[in-house]
Each structure stands twice: as structure tokens, then as C-alpha cells.
CSV table of C-alpha atoms in Angstrom, one decimal:
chain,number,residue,atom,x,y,z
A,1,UNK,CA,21.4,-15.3,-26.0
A,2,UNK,CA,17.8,-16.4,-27.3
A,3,UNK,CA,18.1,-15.6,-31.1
A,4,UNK,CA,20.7,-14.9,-33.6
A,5,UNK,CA,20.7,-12.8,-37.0
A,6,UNK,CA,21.7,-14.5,-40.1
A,7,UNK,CA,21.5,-11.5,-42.1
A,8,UNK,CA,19.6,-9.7,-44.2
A,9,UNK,CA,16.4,-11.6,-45.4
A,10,UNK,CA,16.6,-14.1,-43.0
A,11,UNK,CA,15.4,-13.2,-40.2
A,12,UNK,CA,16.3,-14.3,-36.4
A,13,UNK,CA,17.3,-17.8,-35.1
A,14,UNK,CA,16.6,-19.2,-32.2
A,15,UNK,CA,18.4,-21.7,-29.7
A,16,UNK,CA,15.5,-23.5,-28.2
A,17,UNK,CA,15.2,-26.8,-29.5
A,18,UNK,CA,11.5,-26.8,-30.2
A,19,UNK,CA,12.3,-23.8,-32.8
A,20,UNK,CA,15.3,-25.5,-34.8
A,21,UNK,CA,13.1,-27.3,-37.3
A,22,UNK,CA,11.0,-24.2,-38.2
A,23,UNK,CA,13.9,-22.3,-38.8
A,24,UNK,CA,14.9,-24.6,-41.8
A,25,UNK,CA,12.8,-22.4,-44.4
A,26,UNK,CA,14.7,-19.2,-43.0
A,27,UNK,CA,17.8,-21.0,-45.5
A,28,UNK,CA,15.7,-23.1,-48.3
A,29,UNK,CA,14.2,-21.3,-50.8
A,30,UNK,CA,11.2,-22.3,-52.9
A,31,UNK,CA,12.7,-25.0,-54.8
A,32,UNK,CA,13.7,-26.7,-51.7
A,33,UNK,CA,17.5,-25.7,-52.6
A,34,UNK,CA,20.3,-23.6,-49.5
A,35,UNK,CA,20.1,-19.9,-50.1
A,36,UNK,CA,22.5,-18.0,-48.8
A,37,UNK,CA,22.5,-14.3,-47.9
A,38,UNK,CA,26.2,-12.2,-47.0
A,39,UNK,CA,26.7,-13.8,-43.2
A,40,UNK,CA,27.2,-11.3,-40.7
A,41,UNK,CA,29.8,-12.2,-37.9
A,42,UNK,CA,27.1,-13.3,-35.7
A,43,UNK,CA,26.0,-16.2,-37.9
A,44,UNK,CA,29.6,-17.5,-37.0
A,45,UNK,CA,29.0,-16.8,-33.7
A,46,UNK,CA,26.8,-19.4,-33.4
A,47,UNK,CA,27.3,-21.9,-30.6
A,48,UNK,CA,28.7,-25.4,-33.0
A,49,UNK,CA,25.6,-27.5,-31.7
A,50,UNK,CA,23.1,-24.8,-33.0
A,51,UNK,CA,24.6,-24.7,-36.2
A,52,UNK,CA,25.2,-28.6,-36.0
A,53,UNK,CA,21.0,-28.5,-35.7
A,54,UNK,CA,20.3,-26.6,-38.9
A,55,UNK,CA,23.2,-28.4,-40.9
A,56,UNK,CA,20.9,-31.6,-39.6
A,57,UNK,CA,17.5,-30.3,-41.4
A,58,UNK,CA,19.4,-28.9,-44.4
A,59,UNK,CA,19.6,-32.8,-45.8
A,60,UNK,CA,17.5,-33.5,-48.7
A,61,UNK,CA,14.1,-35.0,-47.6
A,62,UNK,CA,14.3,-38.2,-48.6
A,63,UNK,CA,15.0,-41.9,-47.6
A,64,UNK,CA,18.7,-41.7,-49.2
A,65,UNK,CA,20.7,-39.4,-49.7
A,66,UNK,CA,22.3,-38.5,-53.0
A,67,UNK,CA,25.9,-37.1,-53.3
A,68,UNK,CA,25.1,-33.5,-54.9
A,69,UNK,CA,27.0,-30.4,-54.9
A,70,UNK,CA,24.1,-28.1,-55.0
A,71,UNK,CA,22.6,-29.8,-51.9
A,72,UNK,CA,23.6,-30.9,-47.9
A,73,UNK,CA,25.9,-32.4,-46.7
A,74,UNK,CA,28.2,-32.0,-50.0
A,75,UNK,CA,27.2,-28.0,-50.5
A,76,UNK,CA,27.8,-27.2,-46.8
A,77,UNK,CA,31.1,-27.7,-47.0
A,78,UNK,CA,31.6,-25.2,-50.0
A,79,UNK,CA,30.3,-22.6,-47.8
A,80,UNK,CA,33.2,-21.2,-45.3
A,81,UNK,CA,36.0,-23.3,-43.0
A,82,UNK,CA,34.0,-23.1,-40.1
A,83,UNK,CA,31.3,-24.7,-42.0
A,84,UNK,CA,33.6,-27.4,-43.8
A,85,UNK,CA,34.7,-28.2,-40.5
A,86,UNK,CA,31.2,-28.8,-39.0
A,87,UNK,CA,30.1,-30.7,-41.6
A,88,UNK,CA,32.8,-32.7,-41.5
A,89,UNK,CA,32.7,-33.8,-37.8
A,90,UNK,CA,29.0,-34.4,-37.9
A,91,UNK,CA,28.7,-37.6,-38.4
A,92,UNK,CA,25.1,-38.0,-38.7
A,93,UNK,CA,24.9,-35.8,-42.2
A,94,UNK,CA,27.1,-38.7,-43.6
A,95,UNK,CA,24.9,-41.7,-42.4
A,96,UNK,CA,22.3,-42.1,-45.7
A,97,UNK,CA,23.7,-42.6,-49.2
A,98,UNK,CA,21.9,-43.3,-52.3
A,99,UNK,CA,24.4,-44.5,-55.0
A,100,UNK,CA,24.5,-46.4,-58.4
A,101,UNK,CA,27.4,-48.4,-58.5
A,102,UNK,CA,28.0,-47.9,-62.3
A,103,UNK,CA,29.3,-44.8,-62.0
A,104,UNK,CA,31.9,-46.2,-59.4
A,105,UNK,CA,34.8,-45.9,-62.2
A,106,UNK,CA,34.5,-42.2,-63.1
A,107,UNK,CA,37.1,-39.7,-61.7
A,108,UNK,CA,37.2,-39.7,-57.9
A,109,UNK,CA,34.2,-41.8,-57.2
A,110,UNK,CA,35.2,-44.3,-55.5
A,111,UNK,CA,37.1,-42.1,-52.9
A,112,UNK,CA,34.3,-39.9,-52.7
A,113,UNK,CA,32.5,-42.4,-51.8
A,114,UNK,CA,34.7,-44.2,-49.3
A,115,UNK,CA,35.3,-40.7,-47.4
A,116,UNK,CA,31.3,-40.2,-47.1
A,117,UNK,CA,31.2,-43.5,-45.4
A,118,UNK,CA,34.3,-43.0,-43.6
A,119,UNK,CA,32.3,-39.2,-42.7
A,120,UNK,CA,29.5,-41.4,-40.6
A,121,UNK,CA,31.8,-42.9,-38.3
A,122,UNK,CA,29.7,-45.9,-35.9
A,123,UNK,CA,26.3,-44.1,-36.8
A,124,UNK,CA,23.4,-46.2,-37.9
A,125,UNK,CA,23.7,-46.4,-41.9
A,126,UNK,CA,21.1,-45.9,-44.7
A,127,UNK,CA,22.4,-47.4,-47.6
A,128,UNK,CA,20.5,-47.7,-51.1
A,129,UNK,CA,23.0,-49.9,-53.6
A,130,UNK,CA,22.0,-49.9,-57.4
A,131,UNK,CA,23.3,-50.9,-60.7
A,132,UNK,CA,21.3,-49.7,-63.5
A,133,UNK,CA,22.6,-51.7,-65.8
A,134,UNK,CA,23.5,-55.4,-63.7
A,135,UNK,CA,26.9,-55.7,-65.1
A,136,UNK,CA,29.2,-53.9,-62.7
A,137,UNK,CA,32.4,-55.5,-62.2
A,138,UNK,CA,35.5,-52.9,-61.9
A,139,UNK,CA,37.7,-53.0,-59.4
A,140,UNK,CA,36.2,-49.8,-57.9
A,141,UNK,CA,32.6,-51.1,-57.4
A,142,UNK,CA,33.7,-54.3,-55.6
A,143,UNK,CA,36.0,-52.3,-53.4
A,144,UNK,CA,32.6,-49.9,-52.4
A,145,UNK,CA,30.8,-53.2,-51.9
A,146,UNK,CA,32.9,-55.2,-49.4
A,147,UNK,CA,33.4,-51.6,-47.7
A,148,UNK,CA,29.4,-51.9,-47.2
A,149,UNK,CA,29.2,-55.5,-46.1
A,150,UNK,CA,31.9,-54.7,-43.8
A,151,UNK,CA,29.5,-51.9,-42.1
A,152,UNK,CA,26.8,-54.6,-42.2
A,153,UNK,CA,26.9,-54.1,-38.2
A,154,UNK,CA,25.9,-50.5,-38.5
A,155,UNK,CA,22.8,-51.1,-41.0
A,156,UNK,CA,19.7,-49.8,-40.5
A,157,UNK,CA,18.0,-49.3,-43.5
A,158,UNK,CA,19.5,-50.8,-46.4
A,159,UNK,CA,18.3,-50.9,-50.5
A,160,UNK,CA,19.8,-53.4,-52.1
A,161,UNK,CA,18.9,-53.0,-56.0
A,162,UNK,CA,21.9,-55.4,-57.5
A,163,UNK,CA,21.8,-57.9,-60.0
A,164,UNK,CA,21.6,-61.4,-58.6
A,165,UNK,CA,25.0,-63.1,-58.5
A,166,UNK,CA,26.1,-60.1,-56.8
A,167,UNK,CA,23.8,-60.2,-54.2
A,168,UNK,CA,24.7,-63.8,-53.5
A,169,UNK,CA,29.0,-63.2,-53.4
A,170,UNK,CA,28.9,-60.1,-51.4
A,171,UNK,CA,26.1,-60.4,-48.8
A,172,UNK,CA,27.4,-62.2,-45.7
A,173,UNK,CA,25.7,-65.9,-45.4
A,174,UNK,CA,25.3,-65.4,-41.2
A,175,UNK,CA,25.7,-61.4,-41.3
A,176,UNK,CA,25.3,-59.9,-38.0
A,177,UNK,CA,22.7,-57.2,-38.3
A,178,UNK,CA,22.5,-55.7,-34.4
A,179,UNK,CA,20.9,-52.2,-36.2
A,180,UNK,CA,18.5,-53.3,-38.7
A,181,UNK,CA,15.8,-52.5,-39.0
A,182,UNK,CA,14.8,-52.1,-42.3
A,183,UNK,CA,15.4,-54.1,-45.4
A,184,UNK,CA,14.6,-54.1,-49.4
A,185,UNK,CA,16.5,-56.4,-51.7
A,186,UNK,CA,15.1,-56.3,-55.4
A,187,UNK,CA,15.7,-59.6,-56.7
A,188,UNK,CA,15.4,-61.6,-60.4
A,189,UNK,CA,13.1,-64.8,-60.4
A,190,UNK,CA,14.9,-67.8,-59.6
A,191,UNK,CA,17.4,-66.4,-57.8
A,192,UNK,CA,18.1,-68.2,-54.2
A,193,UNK,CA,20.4,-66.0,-52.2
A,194,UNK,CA,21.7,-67.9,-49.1
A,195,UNK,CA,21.8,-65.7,-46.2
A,196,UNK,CA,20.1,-65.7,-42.8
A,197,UNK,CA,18.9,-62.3,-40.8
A,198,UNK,CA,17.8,-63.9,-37.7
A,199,UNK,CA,20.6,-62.1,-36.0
A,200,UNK,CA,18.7,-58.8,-36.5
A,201,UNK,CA,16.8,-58.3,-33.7
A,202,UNK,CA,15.3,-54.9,-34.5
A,203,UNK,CA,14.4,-55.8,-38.6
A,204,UNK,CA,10.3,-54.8,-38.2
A,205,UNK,CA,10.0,-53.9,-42.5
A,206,UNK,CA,11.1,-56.6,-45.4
A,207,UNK,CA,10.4,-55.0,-48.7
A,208,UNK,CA,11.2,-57.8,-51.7
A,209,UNK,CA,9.7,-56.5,-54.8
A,210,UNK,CA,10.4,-60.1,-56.6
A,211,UNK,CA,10.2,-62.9,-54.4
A,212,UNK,CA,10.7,-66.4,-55.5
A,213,UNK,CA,9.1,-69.6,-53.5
A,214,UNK,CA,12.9,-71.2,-53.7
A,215,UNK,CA,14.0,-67.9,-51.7
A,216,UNK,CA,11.6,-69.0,-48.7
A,217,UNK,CA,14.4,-71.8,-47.8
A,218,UNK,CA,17.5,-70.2,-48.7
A,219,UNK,CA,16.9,-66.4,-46.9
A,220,UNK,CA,15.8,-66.7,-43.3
A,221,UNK,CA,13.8,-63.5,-42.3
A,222,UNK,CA,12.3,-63.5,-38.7
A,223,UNK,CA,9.1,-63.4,-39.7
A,224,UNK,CA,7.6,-63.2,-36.1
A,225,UNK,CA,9.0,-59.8,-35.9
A,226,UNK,CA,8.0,-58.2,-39.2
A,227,UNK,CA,5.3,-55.6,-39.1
A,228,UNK,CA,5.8,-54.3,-42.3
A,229,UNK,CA,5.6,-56.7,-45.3
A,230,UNK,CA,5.9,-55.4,-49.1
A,231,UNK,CA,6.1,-58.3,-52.1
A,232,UNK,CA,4.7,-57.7,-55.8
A,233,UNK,CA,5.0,-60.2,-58.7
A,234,UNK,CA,4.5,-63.4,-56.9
A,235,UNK,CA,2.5,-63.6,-53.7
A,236,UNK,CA,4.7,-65.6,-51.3
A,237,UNK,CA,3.6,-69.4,-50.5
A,238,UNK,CA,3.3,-68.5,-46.7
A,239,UNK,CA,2.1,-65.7,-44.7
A,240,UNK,CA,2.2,-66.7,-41.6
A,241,UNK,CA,4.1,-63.3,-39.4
A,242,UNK,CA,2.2,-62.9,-36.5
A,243,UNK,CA,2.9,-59.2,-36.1
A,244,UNK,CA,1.6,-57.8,-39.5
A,245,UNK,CA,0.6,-54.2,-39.0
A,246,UNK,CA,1.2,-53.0,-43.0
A,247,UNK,CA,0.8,-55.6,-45.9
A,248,UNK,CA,1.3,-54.9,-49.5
A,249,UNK,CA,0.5,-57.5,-52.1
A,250,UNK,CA,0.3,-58.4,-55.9
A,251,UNK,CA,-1.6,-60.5,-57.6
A,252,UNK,CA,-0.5,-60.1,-61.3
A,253,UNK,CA,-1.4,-63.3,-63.3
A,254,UNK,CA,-4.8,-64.4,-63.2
A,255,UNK,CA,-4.4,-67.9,-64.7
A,256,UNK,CA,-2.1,-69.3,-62.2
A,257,UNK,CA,-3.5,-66.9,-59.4
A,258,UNK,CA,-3.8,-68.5,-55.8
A,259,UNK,CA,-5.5,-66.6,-52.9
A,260,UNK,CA,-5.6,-69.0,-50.7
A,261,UNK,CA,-2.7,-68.2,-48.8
A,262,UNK,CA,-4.4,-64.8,-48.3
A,263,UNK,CA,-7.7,-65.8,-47.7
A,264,UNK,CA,-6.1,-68.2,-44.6
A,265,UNK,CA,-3.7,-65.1,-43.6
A,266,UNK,CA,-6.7,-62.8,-43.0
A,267,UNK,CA,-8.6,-65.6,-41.4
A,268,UNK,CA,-6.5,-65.9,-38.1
A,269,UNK,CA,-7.5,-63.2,-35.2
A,270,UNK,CA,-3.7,-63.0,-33.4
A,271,UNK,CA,-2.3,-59.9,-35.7
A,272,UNK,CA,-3.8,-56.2,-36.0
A,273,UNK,CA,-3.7,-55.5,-39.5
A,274,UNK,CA,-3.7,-51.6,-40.0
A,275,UNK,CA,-2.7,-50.9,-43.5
A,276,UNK,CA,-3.1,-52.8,-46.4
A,277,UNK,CA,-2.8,-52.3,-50.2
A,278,UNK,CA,-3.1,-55.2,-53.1
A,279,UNK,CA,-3.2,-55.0,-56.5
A,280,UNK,CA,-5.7,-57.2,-58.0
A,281,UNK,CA,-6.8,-58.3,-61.8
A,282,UNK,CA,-10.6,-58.2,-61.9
A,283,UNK,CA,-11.5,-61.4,-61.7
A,284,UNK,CA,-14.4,-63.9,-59.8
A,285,UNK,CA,-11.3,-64.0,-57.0
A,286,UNK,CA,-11.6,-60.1,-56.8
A,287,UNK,CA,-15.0,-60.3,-55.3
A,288,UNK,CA,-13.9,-63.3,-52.7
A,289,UNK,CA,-10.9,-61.1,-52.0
A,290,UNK,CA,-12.6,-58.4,-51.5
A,291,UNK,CA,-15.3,-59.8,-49.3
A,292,UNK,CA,-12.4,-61.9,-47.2
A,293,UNK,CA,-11.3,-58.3,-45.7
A,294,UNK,CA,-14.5,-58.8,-42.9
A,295,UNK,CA,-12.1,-60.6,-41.2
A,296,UNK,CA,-9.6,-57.7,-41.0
A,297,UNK,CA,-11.5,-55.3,-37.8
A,298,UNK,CA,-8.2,-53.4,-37.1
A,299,UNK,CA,-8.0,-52.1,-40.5
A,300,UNK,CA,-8.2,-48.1,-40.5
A,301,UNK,CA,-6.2,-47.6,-44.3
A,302,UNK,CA,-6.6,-49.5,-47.1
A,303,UNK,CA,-5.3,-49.3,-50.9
A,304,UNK,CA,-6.9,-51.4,-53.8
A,305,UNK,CA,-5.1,-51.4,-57.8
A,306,UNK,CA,-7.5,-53.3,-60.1
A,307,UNK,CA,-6.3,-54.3,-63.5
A,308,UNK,CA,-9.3,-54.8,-65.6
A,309,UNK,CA,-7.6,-56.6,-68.6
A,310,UNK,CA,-10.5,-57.2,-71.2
A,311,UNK,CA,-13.8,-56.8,-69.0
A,312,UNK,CA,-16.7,-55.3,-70.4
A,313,UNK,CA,-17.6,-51.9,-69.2
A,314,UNK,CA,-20.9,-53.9,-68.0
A,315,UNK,CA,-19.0,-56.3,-66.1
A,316,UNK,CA,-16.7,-53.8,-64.6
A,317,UNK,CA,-19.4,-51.8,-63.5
A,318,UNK,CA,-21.1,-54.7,-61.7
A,319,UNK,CA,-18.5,-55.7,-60.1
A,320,UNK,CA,-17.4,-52.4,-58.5
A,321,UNK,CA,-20.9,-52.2,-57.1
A,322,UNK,CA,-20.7,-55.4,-56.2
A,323,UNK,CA,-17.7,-54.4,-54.0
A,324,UNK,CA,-18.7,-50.9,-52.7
A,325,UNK,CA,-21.8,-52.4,-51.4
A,326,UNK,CA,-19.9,-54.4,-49.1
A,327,UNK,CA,-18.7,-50.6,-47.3
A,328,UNK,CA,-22.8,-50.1,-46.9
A,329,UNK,CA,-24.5,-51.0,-44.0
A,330,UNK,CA,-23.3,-53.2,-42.3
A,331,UNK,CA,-21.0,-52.8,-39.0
A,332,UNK,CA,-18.5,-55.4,-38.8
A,333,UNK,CA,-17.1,-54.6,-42.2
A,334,UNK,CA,-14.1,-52.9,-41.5
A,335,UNK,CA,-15.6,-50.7,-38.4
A,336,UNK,CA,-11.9,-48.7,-38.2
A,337,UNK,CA,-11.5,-47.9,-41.5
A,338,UNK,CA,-10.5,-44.2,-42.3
A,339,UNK,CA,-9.0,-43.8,-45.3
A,340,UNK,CA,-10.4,-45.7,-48.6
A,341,UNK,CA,-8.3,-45.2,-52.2
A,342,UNK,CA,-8.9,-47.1,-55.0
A,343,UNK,CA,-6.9,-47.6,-58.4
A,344,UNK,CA,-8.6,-48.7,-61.8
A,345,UNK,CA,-6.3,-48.9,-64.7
A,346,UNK,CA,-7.3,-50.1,-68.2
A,347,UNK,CA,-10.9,-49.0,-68.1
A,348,UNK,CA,-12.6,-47.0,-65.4
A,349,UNK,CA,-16.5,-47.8,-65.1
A,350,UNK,CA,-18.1,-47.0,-61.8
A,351,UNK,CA,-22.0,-46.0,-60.7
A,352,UNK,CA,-21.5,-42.6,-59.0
A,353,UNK,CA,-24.1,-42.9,-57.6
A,354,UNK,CA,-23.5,-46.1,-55.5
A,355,UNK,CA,-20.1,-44.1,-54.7
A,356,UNK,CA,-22.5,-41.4,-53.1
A,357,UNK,CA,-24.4,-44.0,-51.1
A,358,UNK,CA,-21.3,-45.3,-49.6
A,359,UNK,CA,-19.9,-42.2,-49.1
A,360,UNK,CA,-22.7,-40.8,-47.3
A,361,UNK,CA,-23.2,-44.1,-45.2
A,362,UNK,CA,-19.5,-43.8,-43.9
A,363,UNK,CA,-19.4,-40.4,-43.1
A,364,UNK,CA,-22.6,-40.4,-40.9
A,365,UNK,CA,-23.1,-44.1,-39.4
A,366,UNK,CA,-22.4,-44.3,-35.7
A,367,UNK,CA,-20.5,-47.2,-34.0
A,368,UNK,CA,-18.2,-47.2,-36.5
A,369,UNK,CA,-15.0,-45.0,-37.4
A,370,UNK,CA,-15.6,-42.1,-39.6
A,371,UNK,CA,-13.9,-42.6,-43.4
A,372,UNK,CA,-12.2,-39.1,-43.8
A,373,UNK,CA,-11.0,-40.1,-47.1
A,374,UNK,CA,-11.6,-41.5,-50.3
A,375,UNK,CA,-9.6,-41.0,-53.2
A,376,UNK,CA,-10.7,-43.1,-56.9
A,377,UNK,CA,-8.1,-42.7,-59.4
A,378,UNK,CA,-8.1,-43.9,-63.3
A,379,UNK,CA,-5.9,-43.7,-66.1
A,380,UNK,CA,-8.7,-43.1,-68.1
A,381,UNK,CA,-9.5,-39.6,-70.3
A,382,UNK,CA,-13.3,-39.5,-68.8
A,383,UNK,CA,-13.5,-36.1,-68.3
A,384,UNK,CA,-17.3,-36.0,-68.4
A,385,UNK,CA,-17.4,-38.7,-65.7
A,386,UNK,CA,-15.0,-36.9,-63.5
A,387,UNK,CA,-17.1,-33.5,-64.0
A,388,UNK,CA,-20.3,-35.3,-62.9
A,389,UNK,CA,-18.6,-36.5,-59.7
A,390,UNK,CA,-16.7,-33.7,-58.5
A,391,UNK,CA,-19.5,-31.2,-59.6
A,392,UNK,CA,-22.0,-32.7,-57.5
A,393,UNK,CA,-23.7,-31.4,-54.4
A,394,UNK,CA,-23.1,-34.5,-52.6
A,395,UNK,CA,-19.6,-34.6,-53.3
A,396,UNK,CA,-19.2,-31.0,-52.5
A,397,UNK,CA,-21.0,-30.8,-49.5
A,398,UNK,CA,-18.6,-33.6,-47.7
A,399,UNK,CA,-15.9,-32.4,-49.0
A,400,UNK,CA,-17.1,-28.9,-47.3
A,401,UNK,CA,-17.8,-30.9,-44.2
A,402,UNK,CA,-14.2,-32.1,-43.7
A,403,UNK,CA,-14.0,-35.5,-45.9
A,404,UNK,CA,-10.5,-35.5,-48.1
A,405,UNK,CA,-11.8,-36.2,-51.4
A,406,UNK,CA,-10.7,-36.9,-54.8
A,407,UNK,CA,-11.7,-38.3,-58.2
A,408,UNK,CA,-10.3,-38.2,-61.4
A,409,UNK,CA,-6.6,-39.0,-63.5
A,410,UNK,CA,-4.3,-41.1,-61.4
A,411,UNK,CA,-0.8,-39.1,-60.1
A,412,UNK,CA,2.0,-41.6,-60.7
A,413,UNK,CA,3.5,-40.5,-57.1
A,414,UNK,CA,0.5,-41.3,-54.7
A,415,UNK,CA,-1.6,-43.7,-56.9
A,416,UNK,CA,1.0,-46.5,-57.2
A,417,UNK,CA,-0.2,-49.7,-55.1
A,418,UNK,CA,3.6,-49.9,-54.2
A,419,UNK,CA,3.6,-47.0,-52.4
A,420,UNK,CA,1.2,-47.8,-49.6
């Protein structure tokens, strides 16, 4: 039987694998929400794996999922028996939760919660742990915890966003982490939590939004194995993973700034950097920074955030020049590089016409890759600025020839260094 009818509105479905993704906008609407029509008998003819398919791309679209009745897994089980029932033995619609552990003492939370994890069975778990407020300490939360830590053997992606002395009494000191292979723990200054994840072989992305030097002795992280690296606040005293393929630093304070782990990390030749993004203040180190990334051939994507602080609107502009010139002309500056976006806050002052040059330079030089795009984004009301940019021939015509281009106001959810 090669398609099915789910009724009127909707259209066929098909059985072929290939097809099953596709078919997920025949039952989201607009919003992105389930729709549902008046089923015909076929739709509960379907064979259990083709309707255990859909069920699979009805989850939300995210990293975690978050308990809600108006959306998979919770709302497919409001639907009809058969579809309770479904839901229910599919273990892989249970395996991603997104949960704030103060509202672990309302009505029926906790339960809830233990059932959904109960729900996923021995499936890999992704798991993102919060506490709004850092002061969790019912009964309730602490029993969802240790239930966590005791699936610590199941993790594979795992958001821990918990105030520090919990982090340190629940986490296992010599967890066993066969599953890993992702980790994010957002931690206060000063705290040292003592736990080792050597014994995750497959752990390839650490994500530590705050990370203290004292945390480099007191949290073992196989760092020959990470390829994805994200810190912010404080640059850590060592980068020395040999496997780097996507870096994301920030360097916040200017007085006390030192580059020189950096500037010796981009100085080796044994990694293939791909991606990188760093938030930088505008200062004499921005320029070495900035002409440091020679040494970085393998690049093809890379994000800059500069915080101007008080710079003139002279100094500003000379030093952004000073910078896109480095993208002009010359060949062994980052010869793979595709995509080129760039954050100003506090003050946006650029030449456009020293953006033009190294536009045009990019897009037509041979022996090196092609930039396809180039996005500048401000927090800055310059609409006459942004006018004479977008509104000019050059501009237009590359954009008409294929190059992805932007300029203007910065979008909270793409211009965010953090989100490289």
C-alpha cells in the first residue's frame, strides 16, 4: 500500500522512508503547532512504524524539549488510545527534556517528570537542568536530580544551568559517561567542581560559559578529543586541544586582557580550525588579534563581536580599515574562508567603501575560496549609513550574483557571538 489518506486537508502519506520527513507539514500548521483534521479509519490503519515515523518529526525543533500540552510528545497522547499508546512505547519522543527545577514542587511535577524519563527507557538522553532562581532545595528537585545523575550512563547531551554547590553535591566525582557527547555546565566564578569526564569517550563539544582558572585542576575534560570549544567571560589559561574544529572566545576586560594564550594556540599547524567566533573590545590587541588569524588556513567561517567602549568614531573607523585590509589582497590570509560576519555594538563607524573593496576582492580573486557571505551588524540607529550600503550598485549587483548579504541593525538570534 504506497500512500495513505489522513483526511480531508491533508492530503496522502506515504510509506517510503525518503518521504516521511516531508510529510511533517501535511500535520503542522503555520505556527509550527499539530493540526488535526476528523481522521478517517485509514489514518488508524496505519502500519505502527509509519505512524511511529511522523510522531518522531512532530517533536518541537529544538535542542530540548519542553513538557507542553499543546505540543509532541505530551499532545500526542491527548489525541486517541491508539495514539496514547504509541507515544507511549516510543521511547525516542521521551529522550530530550528541558526543565527548570523550580517548578519541581507544583502539583504533579515531579512525577511527570519521573514518568518522561522513565518514557525513554536506555535511549541516549538530552537533558537541560536549570534553576532560575539558584535556591532549589525541596525534596522534589533533589529527588529529579539524583534520578539524572543516576542516567549519567545514558547522557548524550546534557545542559547543566544549576547554581554551584549543587553542581558540586550531585555530579558524580568519576562519572561514567560511555554516551556523551556533548556537555554545557554554566558555572559562577570561583567555583571548582571536582569531577573527571575522561571516561567519556565520545565527548567532542564542552560549552562552559564561565570558566574559572581553579576549574582547570579540579574538572578533567579530555581535551585531546574536543572539537568544539565554547567559553565567554574568562579566556581559559591553556588551549592546548589538538582537535579544535569550532572555537568560541571572549575577551571582555581590556585591562587585565591576555592574548597570549591565543596568539600561541593559532600559532601551532597540528589542528584544522574551521569555525571560529570571538568577541573582542577594540583595543591595540584587536589589531594583533586580528592579524594573528594568518596562521588559521583551514578557516572557512568566522564571527567577530567588537565592543568599542569609548573610541572615537575616528579611531573606530581606522581601525576597522585597518582590519578589512587584511581580507585584500593577499592569498594566504585565510584562503578557505566563506562566510565573514561581523558585530559592532556601542558605536558603528565603518568606510563603505573599503567594505566594497573587500567585497569585491573576495568574490572575484582566484586561488582562493569564494566568500559567499558577509553579514555587518550594529546596534546603532544609522539609518542613512545602512541606506548608502544596501542601496548601492556594488552591493546590489553581488548580492544579484549569488553573495548572501546583509547590513544594518543586529537580530538578537543570529548576531550573538555566542551563537557561532
Amino acid at each position: 500500500m504506497p500512500s495513505f489518506a489522513l483526511g480531508p486537508g491533508f492530503g496522502p502519506l506515504s510509506n517510503r522512508a525518503p518521504q516521511y520527513q516531508n510529510q511533517t507539514t501535511l500535520v503542522i500548521d503555520n505556527h509550527g503547532f499539530l493540526r488535526f483534521a476528523a481522521f478517517s479509519r485509514r489514518i488508524l490503519a496505519l502500519p505502527h512504524e509509519i505512524l511511529t515515523e511522523i510522531f518522531l518529526h512532530c517533536l518541537p525543533d529544538v535542542e530540548f524539549v519542553e513538557p507542553d500540552m499543546t505540543s509532541a510528545p505530551l499532545l500526542l497522547c491527548g489525541i486517541c488510545r491508539q495514539f496514547r499508546e504509541i507515544a507511549l512505547s516510543t521511547p525516542e519522543l521521551w529522550s530530550s527534556l528541558n526543565f527548570n527545577l523550580g517548578w519541581a514542587d507544583e502539583d504533579g511535577i515531579e512525577e511527570g517528570i519521573l514518568r518522561w524519563l522513565s518514557r525513554a527507557r536506555r535511549n541516549p538522553l538530552s537533558l537541560c537542568l536549570s534553576d532560575s532562581e539558584g535556591m532549589w532545595t525541596s525534596d522534589s528537585a533533589w529527588s529529579i536530580m539524583q534520578t539524572v545523575v543516576g542516567l549519567s550512563p545514558q547522557w548524550r547531551n546534557i545542559d547543566l544551568n544549576l547554581a554551584p554547590d549543587w553542581l558540586d553535591s550531585t555530579l558524580p566525582p568519576g562519572g561514567n559517561f560511555p554516551l556523551l557527547e556533548k556537555l554545557a555546565l554554566t558555572m559562577l566564578d570561583g567555583f571548582s567542581v571536582r569531577i573527571s569526564f575522561h571516561d567519556a569517550p565520545k565527548l567532542r563539544q564542552f560549552v562552559a560559559p564561565v570558566y574559572h582558572p581553579l576549574q582547570s585542576s579540579n574538572m578533567q575534560v579530555p581535551w585531546h578529543q574536543i572539537t568544539t570549544l565554547r567559553m565567554t567571560r574568562k579566556p581559559p589559561p591553556f588551549l592546548d586541544g589538538p582537535c579544535f574544529e569550532n572555537l568560541t572566545l571572549q575577551f571582555w576586560h581590556v585591562g587585565d586582557l591576555d592574548i597570549s594564550p591565543f596568539i600561541s594556540f593559532v600559532s601551532r599547524s597540528s589542528f584544522q580550525l574551521h569555525t571560529l567566533a570571538l568577541s573582542l573590545a577594540l583595543s591595540t590587541d584587536f589589531i594583533y588579534i586580528a592579524q594573528s588569524l594568518k596562521e588559521l588556513p583551514s578557516l572557512a567561517y568566522l564571527k567577530i563581536e567588537i565592543t568599542c567602549l569609548l573610541w572615537s568614531v575616528f579611531v573606530l573607523a581606522d581601525r576597522m580599515d585597518t582590519v578589512f585590509h587584511l581580507f585584500i589582497g593577499d592569498h594566504t590570509f585565510l584562503p578557505n574562508l566563506e562566510s565573514l560576519h561581523i558585530i559592532i555594538t556601542d558605536l558603528v563607524a565603518v568606510r563603505e567603501i573599503t567594505i566594497f573593496e573587500l567585497l569585491r576582492w573576495r568574490w572575484a580573486a582566484r586561488g582562493i575560496t569564494r566568500l559567499c557571505s558577509f553579514r555587518l551588524a550594529h546596534d546603532c540607529d544609522v539609518p542613512v549609513l545602512d541606506e548608502i550600503v544596501n542601496s548601492s550598485w556594488e552591493f546590489q549587483r553581488l548580492a544579484a550574483e549569488g553573495m548572501d548579504l546583509y547590513f544594518g541593525l543586529h537580530q538578537p538570534s543570529i548576531d550573538w557571538v555566542y551563537r557561532a
